Amino acid sequence: MTGATATRTGAVGRSVTRVDSAVKLRGEARYVGDMSVPGMLHGRVLRSDRPSARIVDIDASAAKSMGGVVCVLTGDDLADIDPYYGHAIRDRPIIALDRVRFAGEPVAAVAARTAADADAALLAIRVRYDDRPAATTLEAALAPGATLVHEGAVRGGSFHGLGDLPESEGNVCYTYGFATGDIEAVFAAADVVVEGEYRFPSAYQYSMETHAVIASVDGEGITMWANCQHPFLVRAEMAAVFGEPVSRVRIIVPFLGGGFGSKSYTRMEPLTIALARKAGRPVRIVNSVAESMLTSRQHAMTARMRTAASLDGRLLAREVTCSFDTGAYADNGPRVVATAGDSAPGPYRWEATSVRADCVYTHTSPAGSYRSFGAVHLQWVGELQVDEIARRCGLDPLRVRTGNLLRPGEEVRPGGKPLDADLVGDVERVAEAIGWNGPREPWVGRGVTVGVLAAGARPVSLASARMESDGSVVVLVGTTEVGQGARTVFAQIAAEVLGMDPSDVRVRQTDTAYTPYDRSTGASRSTTVAGLAVMRAAEDLLARLADISGGPPEPGEYGELIRRHFGFDGGELVGHGEVHPEGSGSYAEGPVFWEICVGAAEIEVDPETGVVVVRSTATCADVGRAMNPLFIERQDEGATLQGIGTAVFEELRYPDGLLANDTLLDYRVPTVRDVPARMSCLIVENEDGPGPFGAKGMGEGGLAASSSSIVTALADAGVPVNELPLTPERVWRRIQALRRQSQEETP
Amino acid sequence: MILAATVNGQAVRLDVEPQELLLDVLRERLGLTGAKRSCDVQVCGTCTVLADGQPISSCCTLAVDADGRELTTIEGFASQPEFAAIEEAFTRQVASQCGFCTPGMVLTVGSLLGQGRIEPGEEGARRAVEGNICRCTGYRAILDAVRELAER
Ligand code: FES
Ligand code: FES
């Protein structure tokens, strides 16, 4: 790194348009399902139709001899490898071996000439099962003597990042917790104690593009085209499972049709590889929506929480115990649970806290990541209690918050990075944006909520910036373009450093064969961590240009400098950028930064029907420095609509362990009719982030903030509800119950 | 069965199975992958193509039912003059993020605009795209672009 600088162009901070807008609008952007490779077969998966059973026998003889069928894969084909994967806990077989643990678990897979041939063959496979007891809900899995989803010791995966995994107990596969202060003493002496039990449902991320993989296994090793958010982690995991060196596993990642966490870590890759390996030809598997619902979902949760306060509105202590339904395999559950634990107390100045969060196996489909996990689970719970305290003390809920919120530099949880955001300023802004102090109409409520989310994951990202002999630049960086606009923002960052226009910088798709390592695309880390690697790569490139020019180079002469240096019309200069956990103490311990989840909402509820309409929302993107302000607003609007879905109507239902609403007909996501009349996305720039130019990430917090604010706004309208989603029936029943209660109280 | 149709201005004649869906024929046989598959049940609109100028869900249309019709996919629409204004407004408003819903949105809006069927104002814009889902944008950017286009 050197101090070389070029003239700043203002490429950063400007709402330049997306570099991929034209290809997307013209239908030229290619996604995995749009691609085929020579000799490619189509793969289809036979899935278990019951939640818990031993496999007695699989008869695929008829299927194998059907027209177009090349092979049928079952668990017996994996005898030569250790067929388990799982980045946190290595508990999941690539395909069912001797038992199934959820309805929807792959039992057999067919590779055939056409998808129709493969579908026909699935119908001809006979599986005989011996049904076993199933624990398909949190209650059943946690009951004394519950049937165990897994027996035997927990085996850590390669990327759990959770320290020593504790012994598992019953169906609990991981527990996270901490305690500060003397909790019992503070509760015993407190003026006000609020407590309750809460339920949060499982939602489906619904990235419109489903999971899709093309895999090929040949003398070159394993090659995949896959829509994964974390290709480098998947590469390492597949290398370990299939016994290849990492260098012989290659993943190419084209555009993704959304991710939101559903495409984080390993999904359909191992099964597709196993099928291609058996077929001896490339295979493409493209999930249906129903299959993708069974491939990743959000964790359902139950929580018990209590909060103590003094009559003058001082928050004193909070105790949280919660259980997360991670399904039949741990997947990202342990990380979700740890993040939820960190978010659980809420960013207030407590005298005592106690947090315990359990990750629980059930006989349902595995739960992974969904935007703002952890915060979305518990922010509404804690903030409902803060509002209840304000009501009991006769105080303004906004003032109770501003009086207790942590200030920058204060500890958020024991150890790790202290708070790095101005929460008081943020919450004042969103409250003002929805007219907090305006007159209140009946059946209209306002909510304002605050939370924080440990963000950035592990800060390991590399990038290179390559200048061609005509002075144009190619940036290679492993962030997946899921729609967030990373390629545009990276072009802006490199252009800013090099004194160029963003349109002269090309950011290419990831190909792990050539693209430098990047840990993952998630946890709002791309601008902050990968962006810093891009900035350093551009700085390194600039330093090389300065070397060959013997002084500060002028952007207009870059190409000529390179041509002169090589004495030829070709050649290139490459700059390298690297980010790793650096410095000491908090930065090394994480999180990279605290993403703030601050929002406000105004809702209207119809007491006769229970229908909740979200009238106005405000979210706050506390980003340090905005690389592209319009992208930030547009991303927060997307998070807000997902927050509305989460709060008001989204829920995967599993009666008897079978997913009941597995189509978009009966799993409703927000449509244009759900857009609030007013949506404000406020941007705060205090240049207090660890990323390039003082930036820090955003994009997830808006979901937790908007959903929580809708729930607390409904409580403000007189209808506190402890279970999501806020369906008309649930809300209406609650209103009836409250009416009965008040009639009994005032005879 | 024989499907004889015009696809993006070109005559196409194919032997198709009676149960084959138009979306599969476009994507797998004709290589026109701009129309995407998501929900499969006519809810999301990402498989939208135009048949005689009207938006239809190709995931729920039998290929044979397109016989004799004039089909336009995003690949064809993108070269028509009306596309330019939509491209400009969608780009400036950042109305596409992941882009998966985008071809369907553009065709829907393009068709309705061309027929003068989008009323100015918020309600008109909402009505225009109420049959298309977008999970990324929260719709605001799309509505802003459509309003602008309808009010021109
Ligand atoms: S895929 Fe046709 S409407 Fe969704
Ligand atoms: S831009 Fe991703 S679904 Fe619309």
CSV table of N, CA and C in Angstrom, one decimal, chain A residues 113-203:
chain,number,residue,atom,x,y,z
A,113,ARG,N,-32.0,-37.6,-20.4
A,113,ARG,CA,-31.8,-36.8,-21.6
A,113,ARG,C,-32.6,-35.5,-21.5
A,114,THR,N,-33.9,-35.6,-21.1
A,114,THR,CA,-34.7,-34.4,-21.0
A,114,THR,C,-35.3,-34.4,-19.5
A,115,ALA,N,-35.8,-33.3,-19.2
A,115,ALA,CA,-36.4,-33.1,-17.9
A,115,ALA,C,-37.7,-34.0,-17.8
A,116,ALA,N,-38.4,-34.1,-18.9
A,116,ALA,CA,-39.6,-34.9,-18.9
A,116,ALA,C,-39.3,-36.4,-18.7
A,117,ASP,N,-38.2,-36.8,-19.4
A,117,ASP,CA,-37.8,-38.2,-19.2
A,117,ASP,C,-37.5,-38.5,-17.7
A,118,ALA,N,-36.8,-37.5,-17.1
A,118,ALA,CA,-36.4,-37.7,-15.7
A,118,ALA,C,-37.6,-37.7,-14.8
A,119,ASP,N,-38.6,-36.8,-15.1
A,119,ASP,CA,-39.8,-36.8,-14.3
A,119,ASP,C,-40.5,-38.1,-14.4
A,120,ALA,N,-40.6,-38.6,-15.6
A,120,ALA,CA,-41.3,-39.9,-15.8
A,120,ALA,C,-40.6,-41.0,-15.0
A,121,ALA,N,-39.3,-41.0,-15.0
A,121,ALA,CA,-38.6,-42.0,-14.2
A,121,ALA,C,-38.8,-42.0,-12.7
A,122,LEU,N,-38.9,-40.7,-12.2
A,122,LEU,CA,-39.1,-40.6,-10.8
A,122,LEU,C,-40.4,-41.4,-10.3
A,123,LEU,N,-41.4,-41.3,-11.2
A,123,LEU,CA,-42.7,-42.0,-10.8
A,123,LEU,C,-42.5,-43.5,-10.8
A,124,ALA,N,-41.5,-44.0,-11.4
A,124,ALA,CA,-41.3,-45.5,-11.5
A,124,ALA,C,-40.4,-46.0,-10.4
A,125,ILE,N,-39.9,-45.1,-9.5
A,125,ILE,CA,-39.0,-45.6,-8.4
A,125,ILE,C,-39.9,-46.0,-7.2
A,126,ARG,N,-39.7,-47.2,-6.7
A,126,ARG,CA,-40.5,-47.6,-5.6
A,126,ARG,C,-39.6,-47.6,-4.3
A,127,VAL,N,-40.1,-46.9,-3.3
A,127,VAL,CA,-39.3,-46.8,-2.0
A,127,VAL,C,-40.2,-47.4,-0.9
A,128,ARG,N,-39.6,-48.4,-0.2
A,128,ARG,CA,-40.4,-48.9,0.9
A,128,ARG,C,-39.8,-48.3,2.2
A,129,TYR,N,-40.7,-47.8,3.0
A,129,TYR,CA,-40.3,-47.1,4.3
A,129,TYR,C,-40.8,-47.8,5.5
A,130,ASP,N,-40.1,-47.7,6.6
A,130,ASP,CA,-40.6,-48.1,7.9
A,130,ASP,C,-40.7,-46.9,8.7
A,131,ASP,N,-41.9,-46.4,8.9
A,131,ASP,CA,-42.1,-45.1,9.6
A,131,ASP,C,-41.6,-45.1,11.0
A,132,ARG,N,-41.0,-44.1,11.4
A,132,ARG,CA,-40.5,-43.9,12.8
A,132,ARG,C,-41.2,-42.7,13.5
A,133,PRO,N,-41.2,-42.6,14.8
A,133,PRO,CA,-41.8,-41.5,15.4
A,133,PRO,C,-41.1,-40.2,14.9
A,134,ALA,N,-41.9,-39.1,14.8
A,134,ALA,CA,-41.4,-37.9,14.3
A,134,ALA,C,-41.6,-36.8,15.3
A,135,ALA,N,-40.7,-35.9,15.4
A,135,ALA,CA,-40.8,-34.7,16.2
A,135,ALA,C,-40.8,-33.5,15.3
A,136,THR,N,-41.9,-33.0,14.8
A,136,THR,CA,-42.0,-32.1,13.8
A,136,THR,C,-42.2,-30.6,14.2
A,137,THR,N,-42.3,-30.4,15.5
A,137,THR,CA,-42.4,-29.1,16.1
A,137,THR,C,-41.4,-28.9,17.2
A,138,LEU,N,-41.1,-27.6,17.5
A,138,LEU,CA,-40.2,-27.3,18.6
A,138,LEU,C,-40.7,-28.0,19.9
A,139,GLU,N,-42.0,-27.9,20.2
A,139,GLU,CA,-42.5,-28.5,21.4
A,139,GLU,C,-42.3,-30.0,21.5
A,140,ALA,N,-42.5,-30.7,20.3
A,140,ALA,CA,-42.3,-32.1,20.3
A,140,ALA,C,-40.8,-32.4,20.5
A,141,ALA,N,-40.0,-31.7,19.8
A,141,ALA,CA,-38.6,-32.0,19.8
A,141,ALA,C,-37.9,-31.7,21.2
A,142,LEU,N,-38.5,-30.8,22.0
A,142,LEU,CA,-38.0,-30.4,23.3
A,142,LEU,C,-38.7,-31.2,24.4
A,143,ALA,N,-39.7,-31.9,24.1
A,143,ALA,CA,-40.4,-32.6,25.2
A,143,ALA,C,-39.5,-33.7,25.8
A,144,PRO,N,-39.7,-33.9,27.1
A,144,PRO,CA,-38.9,-35.0,27.7
A,144,PRO,C,-39.1,-36.3,27.0
A,145,GLY,N,-38.0,-37.0,26.7
A,145,GLY,CA,-38.1,-38.3,26.1
A,145,GLY,C,-38.4,-38.2,24.6
A,146,ALA,N,-38.3,-37.0,24.0
A,146,ALA,CA,-38.6,-36.8,22.6
A,146,ALA,C,-37.7,-37.8,21.7
A,147,THR,N,-38.3,-38.2,20.6
A,147,THR,CA,-37.5,-39.0,19.7
A,147,THR,C,-36.4,-38.1,19.1
A,148,LEU,N,-35.2,-38.8,19.0
A,148,LEU,CA,-34.0,-38.0,18.6
A,148,LEU,C,-33.9,-37.9,17.0
A,149,VAL,N,-33.7,-36.7,16.5
A,149,VAL,CA,-33.5,-36.6,15.1
A,149,VAL,C,-32.2,-37.1,14.7
A,150,HIS,N,-31.2,-36.9,15.5
A,150,HIS,CA,-29.8,-37.5,15.3
A,150,HIS,C,-29.4,-38.2,16.5
A,151,GLU,N,-28.7,-39.3,16.3
A,151,GLU,CA,-28.0,-39.9,17.4
A,151,GLU,C,-26.5,-39.8,17.2
A,152,GLY,N,-25.8,-39.9,18.3
A,152,GLY,CA,-24.3,-39.8,18.1
A,152,GLY,C,-23.8,-38.5,18.3
A,153,ALA,N,-22.4,-38.4,18.3
A,153,ALA,CA,-21.7,-37.2,18.6
A,153,ALA,C,-21.9,-36.1,17.5
A,154,VAL,N,-21.8,-34.9,17.8
A,154,VAL,CA,-21.8,-33.8,16.9
A,154,VAL,C,-20.4,-33.7,16.3
A,155,ARG,N,-20.4,-33.6,14.9
A,155,ARG,CA,-19.1,-33.4,14.2
A,155,ARG,C,-19.1,-32.0,13.6
A,156,GLY,N,-18.1,-31.2,14.0
A,156,GLY,CA,-18.0,-29.9,13.5
A,156,GLY,C,-17.7,-29.8,12.0
A,157,GLY,N,-18.4,-28.9,11.3
A,157,GLY,CA,-18.1,-28.6,9.9
A,157,GLY,C,-16.9,-27.7,9.8
A,158,SER,N,-16.5,-27.4,8.6
A,158,SER,CA,-15.3,-26.7,8.4
A,158,SER,C,-15.4,-25.2,8.7
A,159,PHE,N,-16.6,-24.6,8.7
A,159,PHE,CA,-16.7,-23.2,8.8
A,159,PHE,C,-17.6,-22.8,9.9
A,160,HIS,N,-17.6,-23.5,11.0
A,160,HIS,CA,-18.6,-23.1,12.0
A,160,HIS,C,-18.3,-21.8,12.7
A,161,GLY,N,-17.0,-21.6,12.9
A,161,GLY,CA,-16.6,-20.3,13.4
A,161,GLY,C,-17.2,-20.0,14.8
A,162,LEU,N,-17.5,-21.1,15.5
A,162,LEU,CA,-18.3,-20.9,16.8
A,162,LEU,C,-17.5,-21.4,18.0
A,163,GLY,N,-16.2,-21.5,17.8
A,163,GLY,CA,-15.4,-22.0,18.9
A,163,GLY,C,-15.6,-23.5,19.1
A,164,ASP,N,-15.4,-24.0,20.3
A,164,ASP,CA,-15.6,-25.4,20.5
A,164,ASP,C,-17.1,-25.7,20.6
A,165,LEU,N,-17.6,-26.6,19.7
A,165,LEU,CA,-19.0,-26.9,19.8
A,165,LEU,C,-19.3,-27.7,21.0
A,166,PRO,N,-20.3,-27.3,21.8
A,166,PRO,CA,-20.6,-28.0,23.0
A,166,PRO,C,-21.2,-29.3,22.7
A,167,GLU,N,-21.2,-30.2,23.7
A,167,GLU,CA,-21.9,-31.5,23.6
A,167,GLU,C,-23.4,-31.2,23.3
A,168,SER,N,-24.0,-32.0,22.4
A,168,SER,CA,-25.4,-31.7,22.2
A,168,SER,C,-26.2,-32.5,23.2
A,169,GLU,N,-27.4,-32.0,23.4
A,169,GLU,CA,-28.2,-32.6,24.5
A,169,GLU,C,-29.6,-32.8,23.9
A,170,GLY,N,-30.1,-34.1,23.8
A,170,GLY,CA,-31.4,-34.3,23.2
A,170,GLY,C,-31.4,-33.8,21.8
A,171,ASN,N,-32.4,-33.1,21.4
A,171,ASN,CA,-32.4,-32.5,20.1
A,171,ASN,C,-31.8,-31.1,19.9
A,172,VAL,N,-31.2,-30.6,21.0
A,172,VAL,CA,-30.5,-29.3,21.0
A,172,VAL,C,-29.1,-29.6,20.4
A,173,CYS,N,-28.8,-29.0,19.3
A,173,CYS,CA,-27.5,-29.2,18.7
A,173,CYS,C,-26.5,-28.1,19.0
A,174,TYR,N,-27.0,-27.0,19.5
A,174,TYR,CA,-26.0,-25.9,19.8
A,174,TYR,C,-26.7,-24.9,20.7
A,175,THR,N,-26.0,-24.4,21.6
A,175,THR,CA,-26.5,-23.4,22.5
A,175,THR,C,-25.6,-22.2,22.6
A,176,TYR,N,-26.2,-21.0,22.6
A,176,TYR,CA,-25.4,-19.8,22.7
A,176,TYR,C,-26.0,-19.0,23.9
A,177,GLY,N,-25.1,-18.4,24.6
A,177,GLY,CA,-25.7,-17.5,25.7
A,177,GLY,C,-24.6,-16.7,26.4
A,178,PHE,N,-25.0,-15.8,27.2
A,178,PHE,CA,-24.1,-15.0,28.0
A,178,PHE,C,-24.9,-14.4,29.1
A,179,ALA,N,-24.2,-13.9,30.1
A,179,ALA,CA,-24.9,-13.2,31.2
A,179,ALA,C,-24.0,-12.1,31.8
A,180,THR,N,-24.7,-11.0,32.2
A,180,THR,CA,-23.9,-9.9,32.8
A,180,THR,C,-24.7,-9.5,34.0
A,181,GLY,N,-24.0,-9.0,35.0
A,181,GLY,CA,-24.7,-8.4,36.2
A,181,GLY,C,-25.4,-9.5,37.0
A,182,ASP,N,-26.1,-9.0,38.1
A,182,ASP,CA,-26.8,-9.9,39.0
A,182,ASP,C,-28.3,-9.9,38.6
A,183,ILE,N,-28.7,-10.7,37.7
A,183,ILE,CA,-30.0,-10.6,37.1
A,183,ILE,C,-31.2,-10.7,38.1
A,184,GLU,N,-31.0,-11.7,39.0
A,184,GLU,CA,-32.1,-11.9,39.9
A,184,GLU,C,-32.3,-10.7,40.9
A,185,ALA,N,-31.2,-10.2,41.3
A,185,ALA,CA,-31.3,-9.0,42.2
A,185,ALA,C,-31.9,-7.8,41.5
A,186,VAL,N,-31.6,-7.6,40.3
A,186,VAL,CA,-32.1,-6.4,39.6
A,186,VAL,C,-33.6,-6.6,39.4
A,187,PHE,N,-34.0,-7.8,39.0
A,187,PHE,CA,-35.5,-8.0,38.8
A,187,PHE,C,-36.2,-7.9,40.1
A,188,ALA,N,-35.6,-8.4,41.2
A,188,ALA,CA,-36.3,-8.4,42.5
A,188,ALA,C,-36.6,-6.9,42.9
A,189,ALA,N,-35.6,-6.0,42.6
A,189,ALA,CA,-35.8,-4.7,43.1
A,189,ALA,C,-36.5,-3.7,42.1
A,190,ALA,N,-36.8,-4.2,40.9
A,190,ALA,CA,-37.4,-3.3,39.9
A,190,ALA,C,-38.8,-2.9,40.1
A,191,ASP,N,-39.2,-1.7,39.7
A,191,ASP,CA,-40.5,-1.2,39.8
A,191,ASP,C,-41.5,-1.9,38.9
A,192,VAL,N,-41.0,-2.1,37.7
A,192,VAL,CA,-41.8,-2.6,36.6
A,192,VAL,C,-41.1,-3.8,36.0
A,193,VAL,N,-41.9,-4.9,35.8
A,193,VAL,CA,-41.4,-6.1,35.1
A,193,VAL,C,-42.5,-6.5,34.1
A,194,VAL,N,-42.0,-6.6,32.8
A,194,VAL,CA,-42.9,-7.0,31.7
A,194,VAL,C,-42.4,-8.4,31.3
A,195,GLU,N,-43.3,-9.4,31.1
A,195,GLU,CA,-42.8,-10.6,30.6
A,195,GLU,C,-43.8,-11.3,29.7
A,196,GLY,N,-43.4,-12.2,28.9
A,196,GLY,CA,-44.3,-12.9,27.9
A,196,GLY,C,-43.6,-14.0,27.2
A,197,GLU,N,-44.5,-14.7,26.5
A,197,GLU,CA,-44.0,-15.8,25.6
A,197,GLU,C,-44.4,-15.4,24.1
A,198,TYR,N,-43.5,-15.7,23.2
A,198,TYR,CA,-43.7,-15.2,21.8
A,198,TYR,C,-43.4,-16.3,20.9
A,199,ARG,N,-44.0,-16.2,19.7
A,199,ARG,CA,-43.8,-17.2,18.6
A,199,ARG,C,-43.5,-16.5,17.3
A,200,PHE,N,-42.5,-17.0,16.6
A,200,PHE,CA,-42.1,-16.4,15.3
A,200,PHE,C,-42.2,-17.6,14.3
A,201,PRO,N,-42.8,-17.4,13.2
A,201,PRO,CA,-43.0,-18.5,12.3
A,201,PRO,C,-41.8,-18.6,11.3
A,202,SER,N,-41.8,-19.7,10.6
A,202,SER,CA,-40.8,-19.9,9.5
A,202,SER,C,-41.3,-19.2,8.2
A,203,ALA,N,-40.4,-18.5,7.6
A,203,ALA,CA,-40.8,-17.9,6.3
A,203,ALA,C,-39.9,-18.5,5.2
